[in-house]
mmCIF file of C-alpha atoms in Angstrom:
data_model
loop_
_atom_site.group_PDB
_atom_site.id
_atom_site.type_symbol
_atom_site.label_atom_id
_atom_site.label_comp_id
_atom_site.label_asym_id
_atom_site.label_seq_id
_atom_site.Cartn_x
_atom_site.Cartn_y
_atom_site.Cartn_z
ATOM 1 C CA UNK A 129 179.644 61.979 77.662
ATOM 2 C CA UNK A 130 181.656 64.799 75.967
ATOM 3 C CA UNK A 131 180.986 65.298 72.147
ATOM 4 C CA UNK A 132 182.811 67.493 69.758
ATOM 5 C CA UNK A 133 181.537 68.352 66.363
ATOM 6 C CA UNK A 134 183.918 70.302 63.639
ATOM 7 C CA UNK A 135 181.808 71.859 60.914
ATOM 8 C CA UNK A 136 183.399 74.408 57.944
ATOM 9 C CA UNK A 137 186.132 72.612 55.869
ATOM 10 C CA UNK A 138 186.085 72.417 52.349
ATOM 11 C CA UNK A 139 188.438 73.813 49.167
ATOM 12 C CA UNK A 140 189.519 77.115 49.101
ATOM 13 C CA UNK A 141 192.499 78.500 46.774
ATOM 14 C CA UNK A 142 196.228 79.547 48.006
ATOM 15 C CA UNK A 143 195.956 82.597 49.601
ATOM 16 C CA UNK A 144 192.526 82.321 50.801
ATOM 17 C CA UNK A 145 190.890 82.317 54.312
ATOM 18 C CA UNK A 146 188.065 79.460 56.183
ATOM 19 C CA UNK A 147 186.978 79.244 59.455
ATOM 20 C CA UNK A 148 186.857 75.831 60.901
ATOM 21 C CA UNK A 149 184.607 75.505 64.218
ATOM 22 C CA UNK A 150 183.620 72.845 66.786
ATOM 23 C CA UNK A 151 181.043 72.510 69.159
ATOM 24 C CA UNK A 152 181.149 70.945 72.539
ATOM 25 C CA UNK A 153 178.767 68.896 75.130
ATOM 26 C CA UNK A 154 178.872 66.651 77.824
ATOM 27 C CA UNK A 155 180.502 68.665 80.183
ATOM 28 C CA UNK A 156 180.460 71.642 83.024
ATOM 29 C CA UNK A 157 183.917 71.864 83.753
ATOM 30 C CA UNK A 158 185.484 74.969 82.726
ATOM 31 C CA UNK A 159 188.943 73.779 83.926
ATOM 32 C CA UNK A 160 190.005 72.602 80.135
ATOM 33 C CA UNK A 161 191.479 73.457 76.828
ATOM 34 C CA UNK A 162 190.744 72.826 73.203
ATOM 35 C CA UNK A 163 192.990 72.305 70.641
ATOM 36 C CA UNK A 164 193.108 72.132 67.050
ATOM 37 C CA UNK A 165 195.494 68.737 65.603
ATOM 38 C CA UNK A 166 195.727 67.935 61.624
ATOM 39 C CA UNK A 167 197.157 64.754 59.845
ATOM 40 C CA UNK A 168 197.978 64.946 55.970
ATOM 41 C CA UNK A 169 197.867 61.908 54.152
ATOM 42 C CA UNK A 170 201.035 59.832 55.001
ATOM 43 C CA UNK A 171 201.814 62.325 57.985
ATOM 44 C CA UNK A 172 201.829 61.769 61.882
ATOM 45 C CA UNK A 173 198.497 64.388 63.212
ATOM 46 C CA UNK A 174 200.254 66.980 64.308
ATOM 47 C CA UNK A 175 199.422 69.927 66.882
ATOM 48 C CA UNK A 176 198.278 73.590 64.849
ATOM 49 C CA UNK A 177 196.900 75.093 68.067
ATOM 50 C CA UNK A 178 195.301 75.339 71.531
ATOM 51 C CA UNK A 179 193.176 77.680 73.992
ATOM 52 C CA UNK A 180 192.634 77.619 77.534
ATOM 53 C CA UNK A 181 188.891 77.967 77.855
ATOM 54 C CA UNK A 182 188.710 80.151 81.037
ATOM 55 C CA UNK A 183 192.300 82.241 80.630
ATOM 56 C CA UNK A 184 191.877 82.421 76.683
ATOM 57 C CA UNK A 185 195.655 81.790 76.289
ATOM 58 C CA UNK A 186 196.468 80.745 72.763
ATOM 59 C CA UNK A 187 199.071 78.449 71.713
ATOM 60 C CA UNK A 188 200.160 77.752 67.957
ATOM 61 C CA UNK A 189 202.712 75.919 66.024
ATOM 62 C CA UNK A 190 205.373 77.702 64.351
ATOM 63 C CA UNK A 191 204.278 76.671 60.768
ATOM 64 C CA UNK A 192 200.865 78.589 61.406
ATOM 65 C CA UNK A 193 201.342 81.779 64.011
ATOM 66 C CA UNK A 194 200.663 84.529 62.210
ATOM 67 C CA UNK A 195 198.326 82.616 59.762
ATOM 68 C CA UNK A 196 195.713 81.108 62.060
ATOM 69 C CA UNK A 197 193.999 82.386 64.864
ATOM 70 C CA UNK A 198 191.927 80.134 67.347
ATOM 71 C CA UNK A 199 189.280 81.955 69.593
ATOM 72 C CA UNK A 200 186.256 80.836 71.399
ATOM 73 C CA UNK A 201 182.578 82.002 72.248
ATOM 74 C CA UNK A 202 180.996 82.456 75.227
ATOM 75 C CA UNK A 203 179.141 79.521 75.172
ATOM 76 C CA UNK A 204 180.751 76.177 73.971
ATOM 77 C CA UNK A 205 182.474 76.599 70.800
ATOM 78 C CA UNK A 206 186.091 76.869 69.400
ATOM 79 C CA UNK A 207 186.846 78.908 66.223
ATOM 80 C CA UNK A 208 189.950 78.143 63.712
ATOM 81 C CA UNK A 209 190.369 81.235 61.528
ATOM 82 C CA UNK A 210 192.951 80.332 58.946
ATOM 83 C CA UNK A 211 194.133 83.053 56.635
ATOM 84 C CA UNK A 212 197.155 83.197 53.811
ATOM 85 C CA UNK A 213 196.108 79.227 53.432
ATOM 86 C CA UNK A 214 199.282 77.270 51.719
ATOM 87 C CA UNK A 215 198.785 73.840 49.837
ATOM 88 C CA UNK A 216 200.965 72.121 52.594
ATOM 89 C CA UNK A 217 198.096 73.100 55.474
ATOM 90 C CA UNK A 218 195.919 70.225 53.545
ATOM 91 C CA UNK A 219 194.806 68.002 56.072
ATOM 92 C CA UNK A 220 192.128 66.797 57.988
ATOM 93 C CA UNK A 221 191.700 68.844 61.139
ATOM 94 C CA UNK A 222 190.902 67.435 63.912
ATOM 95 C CA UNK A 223 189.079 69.487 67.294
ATOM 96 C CA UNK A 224 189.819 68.050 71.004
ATOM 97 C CA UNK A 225 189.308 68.639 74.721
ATOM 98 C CA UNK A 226 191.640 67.878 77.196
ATOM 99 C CA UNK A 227 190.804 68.286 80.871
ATOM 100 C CA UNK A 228 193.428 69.322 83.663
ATOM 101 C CA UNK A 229 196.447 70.070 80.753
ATOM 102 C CA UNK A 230 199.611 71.753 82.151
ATOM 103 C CA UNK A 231 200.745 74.192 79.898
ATOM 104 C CA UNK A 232 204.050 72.394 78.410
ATOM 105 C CA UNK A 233 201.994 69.586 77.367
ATOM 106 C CA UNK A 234 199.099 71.487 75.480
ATOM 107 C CA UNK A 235 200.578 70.261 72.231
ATOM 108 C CA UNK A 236 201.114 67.015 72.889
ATOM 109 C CA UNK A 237 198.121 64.727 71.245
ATOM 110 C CA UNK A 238 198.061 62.292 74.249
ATOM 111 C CA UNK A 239 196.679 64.766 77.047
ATOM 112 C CA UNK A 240 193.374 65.521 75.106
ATOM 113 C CA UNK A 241 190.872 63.057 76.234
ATOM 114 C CA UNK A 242 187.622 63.465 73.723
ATOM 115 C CA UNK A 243 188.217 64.212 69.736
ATOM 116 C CA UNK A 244 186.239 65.531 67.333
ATOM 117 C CA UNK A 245 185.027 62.989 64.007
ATOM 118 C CA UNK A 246 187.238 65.180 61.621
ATOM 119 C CA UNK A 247 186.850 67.971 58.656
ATOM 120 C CA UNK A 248 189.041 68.219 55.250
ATOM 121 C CA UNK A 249 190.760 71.124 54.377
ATOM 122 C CA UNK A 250 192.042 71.279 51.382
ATOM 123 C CA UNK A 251 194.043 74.222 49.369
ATOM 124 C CA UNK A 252 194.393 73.610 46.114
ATOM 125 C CA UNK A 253 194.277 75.723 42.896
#
């Protein structure tokens, strides 16, 4: 059974920086990416970014490249680092796994197949 667990939201100011991570288990495969989703209140969840865990090749939406950076350990976690935060990246962000993804579909929602319970971020003065 492959588990996720986010840990690291909370409030920071406009401008400012948080890490968001998650945690992995269950699995041996290597053959998978993680990606990052979000979902403001009223909103569809919506892709932020992605990593191939064995090429490291990144993947971001527009509204965050050059803000956010996702990276990974050696062992089985995924990092978010979010900098220049904006009150419009409030959200819940959401980790997942997704075994076997093609590259055009690493932002689509639908090919991860294990999520993560959730964390709040929210930016706010």
């Amino acid at each position: 059974q492959v588990q996720l667990v986010e840990s690291g939201g909370g409030l920071v100011q406009p401008g400012g920086s948080l890490t968001i991570s998650c945690s992995t288990s269950g699995h041996t495969s290597s053959n998978y990416a993680m990606g990052w989703f979000r979902q403001a209140p009223g909103k569809d969840r919506e892709f932020v970014s992605a990593i191939r865990w064995s090429a490291r090749t990144t993947f971001y939406a527009n509204s965050v490249k050059g803000r956010f950076t996702i990276s990974r350990d050696n062992k089985n976690t995924v990092y978010l680092q979010m900098n220049s935060l904006k009150p419009e990246d409030t959200a819940v962000y959401y980790c997942a796994a997704g075994f076997g993804i093609i590259v055009s579909s690493i932002s689509s929602s639908r090919q991860y197949n294990y999520w993560g319970q959730g964390t709040q971020v929210t930016v706010s003065s």
